[in-house]
XYZ file of C-alpha atoms in Angstrom:
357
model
C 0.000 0.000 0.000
C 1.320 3.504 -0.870
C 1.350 6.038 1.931
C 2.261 9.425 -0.066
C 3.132 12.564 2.202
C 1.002 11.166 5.035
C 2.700 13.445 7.423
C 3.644 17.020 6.432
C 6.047 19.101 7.570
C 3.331 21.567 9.531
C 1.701 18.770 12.181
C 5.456 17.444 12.919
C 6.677 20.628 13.727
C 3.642 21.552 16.039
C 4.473 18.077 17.851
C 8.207 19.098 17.969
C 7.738 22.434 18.724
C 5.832 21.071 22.072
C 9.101 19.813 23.255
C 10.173 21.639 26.848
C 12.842 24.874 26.325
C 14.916 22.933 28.565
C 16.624 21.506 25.464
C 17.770 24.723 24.100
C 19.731 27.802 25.407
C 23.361 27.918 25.689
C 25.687 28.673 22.431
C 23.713 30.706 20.029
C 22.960 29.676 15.917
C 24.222 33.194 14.924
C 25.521 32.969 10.958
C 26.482 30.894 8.667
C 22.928 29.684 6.889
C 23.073 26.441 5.035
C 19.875 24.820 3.559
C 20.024 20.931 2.666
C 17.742 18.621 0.808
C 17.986 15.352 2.315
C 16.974 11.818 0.439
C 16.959 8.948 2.211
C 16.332 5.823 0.133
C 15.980 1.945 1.688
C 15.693 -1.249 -0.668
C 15.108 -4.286 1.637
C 16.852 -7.573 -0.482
C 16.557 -9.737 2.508
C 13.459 -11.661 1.982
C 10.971 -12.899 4.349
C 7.343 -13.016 5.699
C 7.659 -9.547 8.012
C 10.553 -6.597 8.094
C 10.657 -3.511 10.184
C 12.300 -0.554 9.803
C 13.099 2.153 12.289
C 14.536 5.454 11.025
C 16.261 8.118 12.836
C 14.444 11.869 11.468
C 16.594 14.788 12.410
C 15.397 16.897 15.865
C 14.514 20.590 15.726
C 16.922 22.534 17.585
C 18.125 26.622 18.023
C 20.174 26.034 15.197
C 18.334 23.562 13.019
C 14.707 23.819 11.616
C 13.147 20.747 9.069
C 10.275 21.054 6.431
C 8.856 19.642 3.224
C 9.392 16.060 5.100
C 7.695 13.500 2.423
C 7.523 9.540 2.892
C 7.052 7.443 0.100
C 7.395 3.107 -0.367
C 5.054 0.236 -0.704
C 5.173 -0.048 3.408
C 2.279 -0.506 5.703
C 1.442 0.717 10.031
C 3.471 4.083 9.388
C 4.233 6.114 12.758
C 6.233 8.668 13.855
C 7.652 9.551 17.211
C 8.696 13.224 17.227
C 8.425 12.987 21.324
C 11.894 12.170 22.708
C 13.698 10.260 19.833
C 12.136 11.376 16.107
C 11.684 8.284 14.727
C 9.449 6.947 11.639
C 8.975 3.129 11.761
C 7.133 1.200 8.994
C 6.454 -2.215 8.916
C 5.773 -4.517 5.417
C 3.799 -8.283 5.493
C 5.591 -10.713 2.756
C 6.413 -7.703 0.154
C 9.071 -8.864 -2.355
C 11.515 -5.599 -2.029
C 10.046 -3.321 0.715
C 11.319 0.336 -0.037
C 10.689 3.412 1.672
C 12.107 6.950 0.789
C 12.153 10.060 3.413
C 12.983 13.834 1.951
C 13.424 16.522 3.727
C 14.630 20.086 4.176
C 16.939 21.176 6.605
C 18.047 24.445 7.403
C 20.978 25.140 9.459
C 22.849 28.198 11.695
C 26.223 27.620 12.871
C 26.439 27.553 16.528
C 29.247 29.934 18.186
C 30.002 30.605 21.454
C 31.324 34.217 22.548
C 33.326 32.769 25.957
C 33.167 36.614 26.727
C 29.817 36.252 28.028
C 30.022 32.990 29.368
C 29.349 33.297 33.199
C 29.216 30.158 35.653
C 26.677 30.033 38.246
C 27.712 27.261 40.238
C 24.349 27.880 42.680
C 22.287 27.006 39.786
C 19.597 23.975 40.602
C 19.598 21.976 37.384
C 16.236 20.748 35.871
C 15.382 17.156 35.676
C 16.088 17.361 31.966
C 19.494 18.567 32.332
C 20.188 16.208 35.386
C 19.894 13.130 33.141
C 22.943 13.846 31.717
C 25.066 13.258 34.540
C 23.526 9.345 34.741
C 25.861 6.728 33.660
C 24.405 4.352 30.665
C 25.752 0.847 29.857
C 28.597 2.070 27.718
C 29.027 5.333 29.717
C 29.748 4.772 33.591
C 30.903 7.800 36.104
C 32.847 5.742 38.292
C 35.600 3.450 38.590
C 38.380 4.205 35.927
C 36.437 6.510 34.125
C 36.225 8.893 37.765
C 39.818 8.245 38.257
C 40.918 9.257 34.842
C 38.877 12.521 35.032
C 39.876 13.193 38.420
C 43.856 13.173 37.597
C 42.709 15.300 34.532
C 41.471 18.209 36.150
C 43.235 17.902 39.591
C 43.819 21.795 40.297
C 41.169 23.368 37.317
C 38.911 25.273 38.844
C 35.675 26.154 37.611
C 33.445 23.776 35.273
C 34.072 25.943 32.220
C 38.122 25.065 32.467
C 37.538 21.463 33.655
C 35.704 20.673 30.398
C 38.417 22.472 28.501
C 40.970 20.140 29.936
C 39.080 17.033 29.355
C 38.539 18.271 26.112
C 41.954 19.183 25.148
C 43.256 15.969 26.748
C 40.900 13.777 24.571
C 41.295 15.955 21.057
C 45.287 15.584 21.954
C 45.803 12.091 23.294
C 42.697 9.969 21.380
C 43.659 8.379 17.654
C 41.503 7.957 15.269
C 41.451 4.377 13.985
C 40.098 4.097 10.562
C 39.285 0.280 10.762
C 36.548 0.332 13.493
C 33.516 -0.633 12.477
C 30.990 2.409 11.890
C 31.473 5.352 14.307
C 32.555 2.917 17.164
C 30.426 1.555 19.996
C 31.651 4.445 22.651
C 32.212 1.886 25.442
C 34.375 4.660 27.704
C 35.319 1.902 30.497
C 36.794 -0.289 27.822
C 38.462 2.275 26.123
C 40.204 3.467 29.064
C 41.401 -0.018 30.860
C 42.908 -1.112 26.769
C 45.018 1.542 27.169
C 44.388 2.179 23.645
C 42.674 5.844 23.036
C 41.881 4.894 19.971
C 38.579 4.868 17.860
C 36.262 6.609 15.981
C 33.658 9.335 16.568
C 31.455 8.030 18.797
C 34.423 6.463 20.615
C 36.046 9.681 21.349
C 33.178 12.145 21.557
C 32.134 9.052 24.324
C 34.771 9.353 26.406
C 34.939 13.640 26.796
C 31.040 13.218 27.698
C 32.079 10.073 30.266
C 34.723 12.081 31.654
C 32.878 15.320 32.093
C 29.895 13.440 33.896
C 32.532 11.783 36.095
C 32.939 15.251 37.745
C 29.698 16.688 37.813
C 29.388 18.252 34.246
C 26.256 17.570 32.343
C 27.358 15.656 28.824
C 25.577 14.277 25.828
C 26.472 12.807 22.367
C 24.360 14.329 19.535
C 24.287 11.441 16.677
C 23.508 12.357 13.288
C 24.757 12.824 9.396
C 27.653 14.986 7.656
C 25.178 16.565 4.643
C 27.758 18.655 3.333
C 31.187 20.149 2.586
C 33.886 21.401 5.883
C 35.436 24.852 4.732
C 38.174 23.962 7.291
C 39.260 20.329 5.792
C 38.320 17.550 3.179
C 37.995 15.247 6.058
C 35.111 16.447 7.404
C 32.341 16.121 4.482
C 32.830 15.542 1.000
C 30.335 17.538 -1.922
C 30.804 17.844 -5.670
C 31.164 20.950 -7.567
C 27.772 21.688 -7.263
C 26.719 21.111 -3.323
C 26.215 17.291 -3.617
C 27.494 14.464 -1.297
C 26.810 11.129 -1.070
C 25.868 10.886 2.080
C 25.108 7.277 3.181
C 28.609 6.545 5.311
C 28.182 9.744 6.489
C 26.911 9.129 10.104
C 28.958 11.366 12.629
C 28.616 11.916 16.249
C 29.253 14.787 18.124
C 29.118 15.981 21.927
C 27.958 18.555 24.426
C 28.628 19.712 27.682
C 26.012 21.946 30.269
C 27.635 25.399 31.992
C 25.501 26.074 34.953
C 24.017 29.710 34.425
C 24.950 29.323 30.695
C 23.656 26.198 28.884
C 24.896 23.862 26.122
C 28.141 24.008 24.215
C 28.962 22.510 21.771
C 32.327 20.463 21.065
C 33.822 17.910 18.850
C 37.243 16.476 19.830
C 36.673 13.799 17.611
C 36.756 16.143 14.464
C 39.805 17.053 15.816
C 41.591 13.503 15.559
C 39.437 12.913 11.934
C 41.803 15.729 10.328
C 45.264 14.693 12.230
C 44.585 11.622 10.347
C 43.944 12.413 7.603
C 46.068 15.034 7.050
C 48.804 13.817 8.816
C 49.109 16.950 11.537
C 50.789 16.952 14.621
C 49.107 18.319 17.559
C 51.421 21.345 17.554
C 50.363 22.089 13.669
C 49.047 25.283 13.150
C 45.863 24.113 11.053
C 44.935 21.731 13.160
C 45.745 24.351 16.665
C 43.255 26.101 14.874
C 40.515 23.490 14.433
C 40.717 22.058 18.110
C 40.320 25.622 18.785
C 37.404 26.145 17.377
C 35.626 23.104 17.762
C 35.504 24.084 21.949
C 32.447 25.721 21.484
C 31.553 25.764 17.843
C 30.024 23.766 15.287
C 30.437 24.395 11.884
C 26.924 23.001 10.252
C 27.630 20.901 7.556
C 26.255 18.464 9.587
C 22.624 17.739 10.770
C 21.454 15.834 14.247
C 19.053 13.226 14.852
C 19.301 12.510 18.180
C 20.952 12.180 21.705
C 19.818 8.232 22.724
C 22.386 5.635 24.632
C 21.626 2.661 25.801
C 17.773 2.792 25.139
C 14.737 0.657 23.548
C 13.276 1.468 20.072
C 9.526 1.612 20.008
C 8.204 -0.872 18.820
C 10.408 -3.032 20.618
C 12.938 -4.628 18.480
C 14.681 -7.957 18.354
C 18.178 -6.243 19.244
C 17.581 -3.883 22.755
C 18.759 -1.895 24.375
C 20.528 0.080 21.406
C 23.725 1.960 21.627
C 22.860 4.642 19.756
C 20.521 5.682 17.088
C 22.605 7.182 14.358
C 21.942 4.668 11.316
C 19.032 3.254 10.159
C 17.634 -0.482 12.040
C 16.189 -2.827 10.389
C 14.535 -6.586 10.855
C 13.465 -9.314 8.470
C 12.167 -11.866 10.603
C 13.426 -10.893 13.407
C 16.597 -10.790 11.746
C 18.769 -7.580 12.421
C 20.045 -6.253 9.278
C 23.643 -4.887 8.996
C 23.080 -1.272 9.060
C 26.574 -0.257 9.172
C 26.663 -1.520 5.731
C 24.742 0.678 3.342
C 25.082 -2.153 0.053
C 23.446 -5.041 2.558
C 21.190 -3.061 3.940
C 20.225 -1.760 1.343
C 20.189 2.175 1.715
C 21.606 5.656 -0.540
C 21.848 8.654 0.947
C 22.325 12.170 -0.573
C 21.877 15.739 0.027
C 22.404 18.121 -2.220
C 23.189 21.952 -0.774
C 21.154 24.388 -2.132
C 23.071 27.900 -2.735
């Protein structure tokens, strides 16, 4: 059965718009206006009697607004959760190749923060919402060796403002990027840290700053989503032809936050930070790369598009495969078989996004 446009843009946004403040504030989208058209497009070849697919949509945010969102495919029981996680999920019964396309619009602001009018309130009573973020997860715990390593970290910073900087500056400068781990990584922070080997890939990295800062009392998140466009400050980070369009589907990137009592959110990305030592071959004490790790404390450059902040959590409908570590790539099941969806050919999915000038 076709199921053309059966959500617009208008009711999600209402649903999403819903969503408590608490979420925003902090660093401000203040320039840099890029506008993406998104296509997502899934070709099931696994056969069997039922598959399910789950779909991660991308969140509205300060700095990111969707529209025009448009579902298309021969699937059946469409939903969508734009509530805590925006998901769509569609189901098919014994369809040869169930497909399913999503487009969308997304326009996006840079966030910058002007550490001149950053002020710490250390008397501030955080909400519920924000207080989350301090909880360990399965893959994320406070304690132990992930405590100890923050602990020797900041021993003498002062202030929560300078004990994230030196967590972050420790993790852009001592974590590797390791180009053969599967995906983004799993971001299991304990493991990382008793290997001895700081070595990974985004979600690995971005992990362990957001492990470490909840370790001493700093309010962290991962934001997982999708490069959808061209870096002006390296090749590394996003790849577009001549005119604005990237191919998109091994494109999933995380990236991390931390919360400034009497501030809010700021954004970082020490795991950008290790992508273009790689691959450009920098040492730490290059001036190019002094200059990214400078500004990604504090800044995102949005070439980039989020999705969500989940760890550790359960789809809905429940899955076969629960909890999930993150929700950053599409999940799928043919018969209660989980399909690979760090592979885009066996899945099967394309992604692109073009950049419209």
């Amino acid at each position: 059965m076709q199921r053309r446009d059966f959500l617009r843009s208008t009711a999600i946004l209402g649903a999403v718009m819903a969503t408590p403040s608490t979420v925003f504030g902090g660093s401000k989208a203040v320039g840099n206006k890029r506008v993406f058209d998104v296509t997502l497009n899934h070709e099931i070849l696994e056969a069997g009697k039922k598959t399910r697919l789950w779909i991660p949509l991308p969140f509205i945010r300060e700095y990111q607004s969707v529209s025009d969102i448009k579902f298309d495919g021969n699937f059946a029981n469409p939903s969508v959760n734009y509530d805590a996680i925006p998901t769509l999920y569609v189901d098919y019964a014994e369809v040869a190749k169930p497909t399913l396309s999503v487009k969308f619009r997304v326009e996006t602001f840079e966030r910058n923060t002007d550490f001149s009018k950053v002020k710490f309130n250390p008397n501030e009573k955080l909400s519920p919402e924000t207080e989350f973020y301090l909880k360990p997860t399965q893959h994320i715990p406070n304690d132990g060796i992930v405590k100890q390593k923050a602990e020797e970290i900041t021993k003498g910073v002062k202030g929560d403002l300078e004990r994230a900087k030196a967590i972050y500056t420790w993790v852009a400068n001592t974590m590797q990027r390791d180009n053969s781990v599967l995906g983004c990584g799993t971001g299991d922070v304990k493991a990382i840290l008793e290997s001895g080997k700081l070595v990974g890939k985004c979600t690995d990295i971005n992990s362990v700053f957001v492990g470490l800062c909840r370790a001493v009392g700093i309010p962290a998140r991962e934001i997982f989503g999708i490069r959808v466009g061209q870096s002006r400050f390296s090749n590394e980070m996003g790849k577009a032809d001549e005119k604005g369009l990237a191919a998109i589907s091994g494109g999933q990137h995380c990236r991390a936050e931390f919360y400034l009592k009497g501030y809010g959110w700021i954004p970082v990305d020490p795991a950008d930070v290790a992508k273009v030592r790689l691959g450009e071959k920098l040492s730490n004490d290059d001036s190019k790369l002094a200059k990214v790790r400078e500004f990604l404390f504090g800044n995102w450059e949005m070439c980039w598009i989020g999705f969500n902040d989940a760890r550790d959590f359960v789809l809905s409908p429940k899955p076969a495969e629960f909890p999930l570590n993150n929700f950053g790539y599409p999940y799928g099941e043919v018969d209660d078989n989980v399909l690979n969806y760090y592979s885009p050919k066996e899945f099967s999915y394309d992604y692109k996004s073009q950049e419209v000038k």
